[in-house]
């Protein structure tokens, strides 16, 4: 009886095990089917209403599409189809980021960001801007939108991200392409608010002489386009420092990781004139520095479109999922590229509220009525929230530090938002391209272009405010403006834009530092220029290529990771680590040894010496500016002394050279003691987790952390939604900008008309789907810097759309 009972129990146990195994297998197969179902269509034919003719999508081994049609609207439709099939979730995040609608997907944790972005009411502004677009542009975007929604609906299952989030995707609208433009405004100019608040705090906590010294308008590293250098008018070092100076904040081990946040600034582009190229045409190169995630910001594409003259024009480069045209690339006659211009495009205007004037605000010396908008923010798994946005003639009102400001931003001018960038498809000469650029409705960018005849030129692409009464002192509009102070009114006409065309040296380089030494600089203002070391290093490296260079050599400048700027900080560290400093100090002795022996002259992964020199510089920043950073960071995310002035290392270097007694913090008896304290702090931070100093290499810190946005939300999926944690060469003060989640979002070099010789890299593949062979295609080459062809390879898949 017992034996029988035991046998029955075992049978039931086996049945339970088998049942659970079958259940797990069913769950796995269901999940697998769901994931596989959201992979894109690669082959076949589809009948589509509204097409003018046949349009084809031919993909190569990396999933890069060549889209060909006899009508531009048909090509836009097919572009939308493949964008949605490969990247719809990315597109959705882009529009939601701009509109302040992320909480609908992610819940209450996204509310702070939604509130900040909803202040600008970009969805409503996109609807208004749509009405100002020419009919042909609206029709193009509508056909693109039809393609997006057909591509989304053609997936076997909804994109996998929505399954994990338990949500359904919302259809794309034609207005959403304009939201994608507003999203780039937030990405490229959204730091202006934190910068102005930081500078406002400094102005209130320093006298005019101190402020002039702490906020220089140029540096010795600047390499302007219109001169060899910028004449420096150095402000004298005042007799004493501000009261907050030298009051360090508590030690923060994350300080030495400041490459993805405070010190991140990008991008690079350059052009070599035909007189210096082997082929006789201009060579244009570009690597835009952005936050890097999976999928990548950009989507490679080749578009073959009719050019209006009975022939076909081939457009090659990168598109932005959400828009139906090439953002950076070549049309066979002209090639073009962008870097963020960092001009002054926003004012914070101090606003006055008074109970005696209910519903009104005082701006520019006059009381005006506040227009209130109730913005409903949908929140996943929680009640919706209503945000009251108070709008004025100078923009919406915001609160910071107990004060009210009107945010006067060029991005709010809906009449300036457009898709004129697509007109570059038809540009035949450099002059035509420059004229188009100055009418583009995008965040103001450094636009560098070259044509097949060998001409090169620079201008600004995007709207420029018309400034009045702008100066370089404490009343400068890069600070919050007092009521009635002069700001910007209207915007510049295209004919007023500065230009530099065919300079004598046969090259142009921009890398986010001050572009001009001459009068044109006042048209742009300073919205947070880089200190210029990267620009100068790229300029000099390009000059060194000589008179007969080619695409591969010009591309190679993007990979220049020589630590020319940080070498100066290494020299300073070694200078104070003398025998007296090392006596009885084994940690200092080890640091000195590594600075001497483990210094490669580059930001290379195996270099502990580089990381120590870099940490030394940032430790000085914290010891000297820490007392200001704490209250500034309370004003806004991203605020701080480095946001107020990116040239701060040059300010510190000058103090170390001149050693004025009034600027030495009281707790140190000499400038040498301050520097030794910074080195000790660096060593302590590098060893904080038990790492031996010799193992605290740059590669140990600068490891790629490139992942899909859902990798953080669902850590169990991180291994499938992330790129390898490769140690990366490069850093921010050199052409090869590289950080854990920030850096060169693409590398492109091409001579227009010679696209077969063009080269390209991108950190992620075409697809945002982890089961796609295109998810990480090309990533290894990007890590290694291996040049790969710009043009797509042999066709492996063809999808045709029939009318």
PDB file of N, CA, C and O in Angstrom, residues 91 131 215 229 240 308 317 346 416 435 565 580 633 682 730 736 755 761 772:
ATOM      1  N   UNK A  91      10.942  56.489 -32.643  1.00  0.00           N
ATOM      2  CA  UNK A  91      10.195  57.644 -33.143  1.00  0.00           C
ATOM      3  C   UNK A  91       9.176  58.120 -32.120  1.00  0.00           C
ATOM      4  O   UNK A  91       8.998  59.332 -31.910  1.00  0.00           O
ATOM      5  N   UNK A 131       0.508  74.755 -40.134  1.00  0.00           N
ATOM      6  CA  UNK A 131      -0.317  75.608 -40.983  1.00  0.00           C
ATOM      7  C   UNK A 131       0.510  76.564 -41.823  1.00  0.00           C
ATOM      8  O   UNK A 131       0.025  77.072 -42.843  1.00  0.00           O
ATOM      9  N   UNK A 215      34.589  84.504 -16.223  1.00  0.00           N
ATOM     10  CA  UNK A 215      33.823  84.203 -17.432  1.00  0.00           C
ATOM     11  C   UNK A 215      34.494  84.819 -18.654  1.00  0.00           C
ATOM     12  O   UNK A 215      33.993  85.774 -19.255  1.00  0.00           O
ATOM     13  N   UNK A 229      43.842  83.037 -34.961  1.00  0.00           N
ATOM     14  CA  UNK A 229      43.604  83.016 -33.521  1.00  0.00           C
ATOM     15  C   UNK A 229      42.627  84.132 -33.182  1.00  0.00           C
ATOM     16  O   UNK A 229      42.275  84.958 -34.022  1.00  0.00           O
ATOM     17  N   UNK A 240      40.946  89.803  -4.822  1.00  0.00           N
ATOM     18  CA  UNK A 240      40.382  88.779  -3.952  1.00  0.00           C
ATOM     19  C   UNK A 240      39.356  87.953  -4.717  1.00  0.00           C
ATOM     20  O   UNK A 240      38.806  88.392  -5.734  1.00  0.00           O
ATOM     21  N   UNK A 308      13.771  66.457 -61.136  1.00  0.00           N
ATOM     22  CA  UNK A 308      13.018  67.486 -61.832  1.00  0.00           C
ATOM     23  C   UNK A 308      13.501  67.753 -63.228  1.00  0.00           C
ATOM     24  O   UNK A 308      12.865  68.499 -63.980  1.00  0.00           O
ATOM     25  N   UNK A 317      23.367  59.129 -46.900  1.00  0.00           N
ATOM     26  CA  UNK A 317      23.788  59.655 -45.602  1.00  0.00           C
ATOM     27  C   UNK A 317      22.941  59.088 -44.495  1.00  0.00           C
ATOM     28  O   UNK A 317      22.564  57.919 -44.521  1.00  0.00           O
ATOM     29  N   UNK A 346      18.488  81.997 -26.421  1.00  0.00           N
ATOM     30  CA  UNK A 346      17.439  82.016 -25.405  1.00  0.00           C
ATOM     31  C   UNK A 346      17.762  83.079 -24.371  1.00  0.00           C
ATOM     32  O   UNK A 346      18.919  83.291 -24.020  1.00  0.00           O
ATOM     33  N   UNK A 416       9.187  79.915 -37.744  1.00  0.00           N
ATOM     34  CA  UNK A 416      10.546  79.580 -38.171  1.00  0.00           C
ATOM     35  C   UNK A 416      10.770  78.074 -38.261  1.00  0.00           C
ATOM     36  O   UNK A 416      11.858  77.644 -38.640  1.00  0.00           O
ATOM     37  N   UNK A 435      22.652  79.093 -49.247  1.00  0.00           N
ATOM     38  CA  UNK A 435      21.415  79.870 -49.255  1.00  0.00           C
ATOM     39  C   UNK A 435      20.273  79.076 -48.636  1.00  0.00           C
ATOM     40  O   UNK A 435      19.438  79.628 -47.908  1.00  0.00           O
ATOM     41  N   UNK A 565      45.675  68.414 -24.951  1.00  0.00           N
ATOM     42  CA  UNK A 565      45.229  69.333 -23.900  1.00  0.00           C
ATOM     43  C   UNK A 565      45.550  68.782 -22.519  1.00  0.00           C
ATOM     44  O   UNK A 565      46.079  69.489 -21.662  1.00  0.00           O
ATOM     45  N   UNK A 580      60.165  66.128  -2.371  1.00  0.00           N
ATOM     46  CA  UNK A 580      59.596  66.537  -1.083  1.00  0.00           C
ATOM     47  C   UNK A 580      58.152  66.059  -0.949  1.00  0.00           C
ATOM     48  O   UNK A 580      57.724  65.630   0.131  1.00  0.00           O
ATOM     49  N   UNK A 633      23.315  73.991  -8.553  1.00  0.00           N
ATOM     50  CA  UNK A 633      22.633  72.778  -8.979  1.00  0.00           C
ATOM     51  C   UNK A 633      21.234  72.689  -8.401  1.00  0.00           C
ATOM     52  O   UNK A 633      20.387  71.965  -8.928  1.00  0.00           O
ATOM     53  N   UNK A 682      42.205  62.808  -6.009  1.00  0.00           N
ATOM     54  CA  UNK A 682      42.089  61.990  -7.213  1.00  0.00           C
ATOM     55  C   UNK A 682      42.434  60.540  -6.916  1.00  0.00           C
ATOM     56  O   UNK A 682      41.708  59.612  -7.295  1.00  0.00           O
ATOM     57  N   UNK A 730      39.610  57.791 -26.412  1.00  0.00           N
ATOM     58  CA  UNK A 730      39.055  59.110 -26.687  1.00  0.00           C
ATOM     59  C   UNK A 730      38.452  59.767 -25.466  1.00  0.00           C
ATOM     60  O   UNK A 730      38.152  59.125 -24.457  1.00  0.00           O
ATOM     61  N   UNK A 736      38.467  62.672 -31.130  1.00  0.00           N
ATOM     62  CA  UNK A 736      37.753  61.428 -30.864  1.00  0.00           C
ATOM     63  C   UNK A 736      37.021  61.528 -29.520  1.00  0.00           C
ATOM     64  O   UNK A 736      37.449  61.007 -28.498  1.00  0.00           O
ATOM     65  N   UNK A 755      30.927  59.084 -54.194  1.00  0.00           N
ATOM     66  CA  UNK A 755      30.388  58.409 -53.020  1.00  0.00           C
ATOM     67  C   UNK A 755      30.949  56.997 -52.851  1.00  0.00           C
ATOM     68  O   UNK A 755      30.972  56.472 -51.723  1.00  0.00           O
ATOM     69  N   UNK A 761      30.855  55.089 -40.243  1.00  0.00           N
ATOM     70  CA  UNK A 761      30.725  54.253 -39.041  1.00  0.00           C
ATOM     71  C   UNK A 761      29.496  54.702 -38.271  1.00  0.00           C
ATOM     72  O   UNK A 761      29.111  55.878 -38.332  1.00  0.00           O
ATOM     73  N   UNK A 772      16.939  41.075 -34.473  1.00  0.00           N
ATOM     74  CA  UNK A 772      17.304  41.383 -35.852  1.00  0.00           C
ATOM     75  C   UNK A 772      18.810  41.251 -36.039  1.00  0.00           C
ATOM     76  O   UNK A 772      19.590  41.657 -35.173  1.00  0.00           O
TER      77      UNK A 772
END
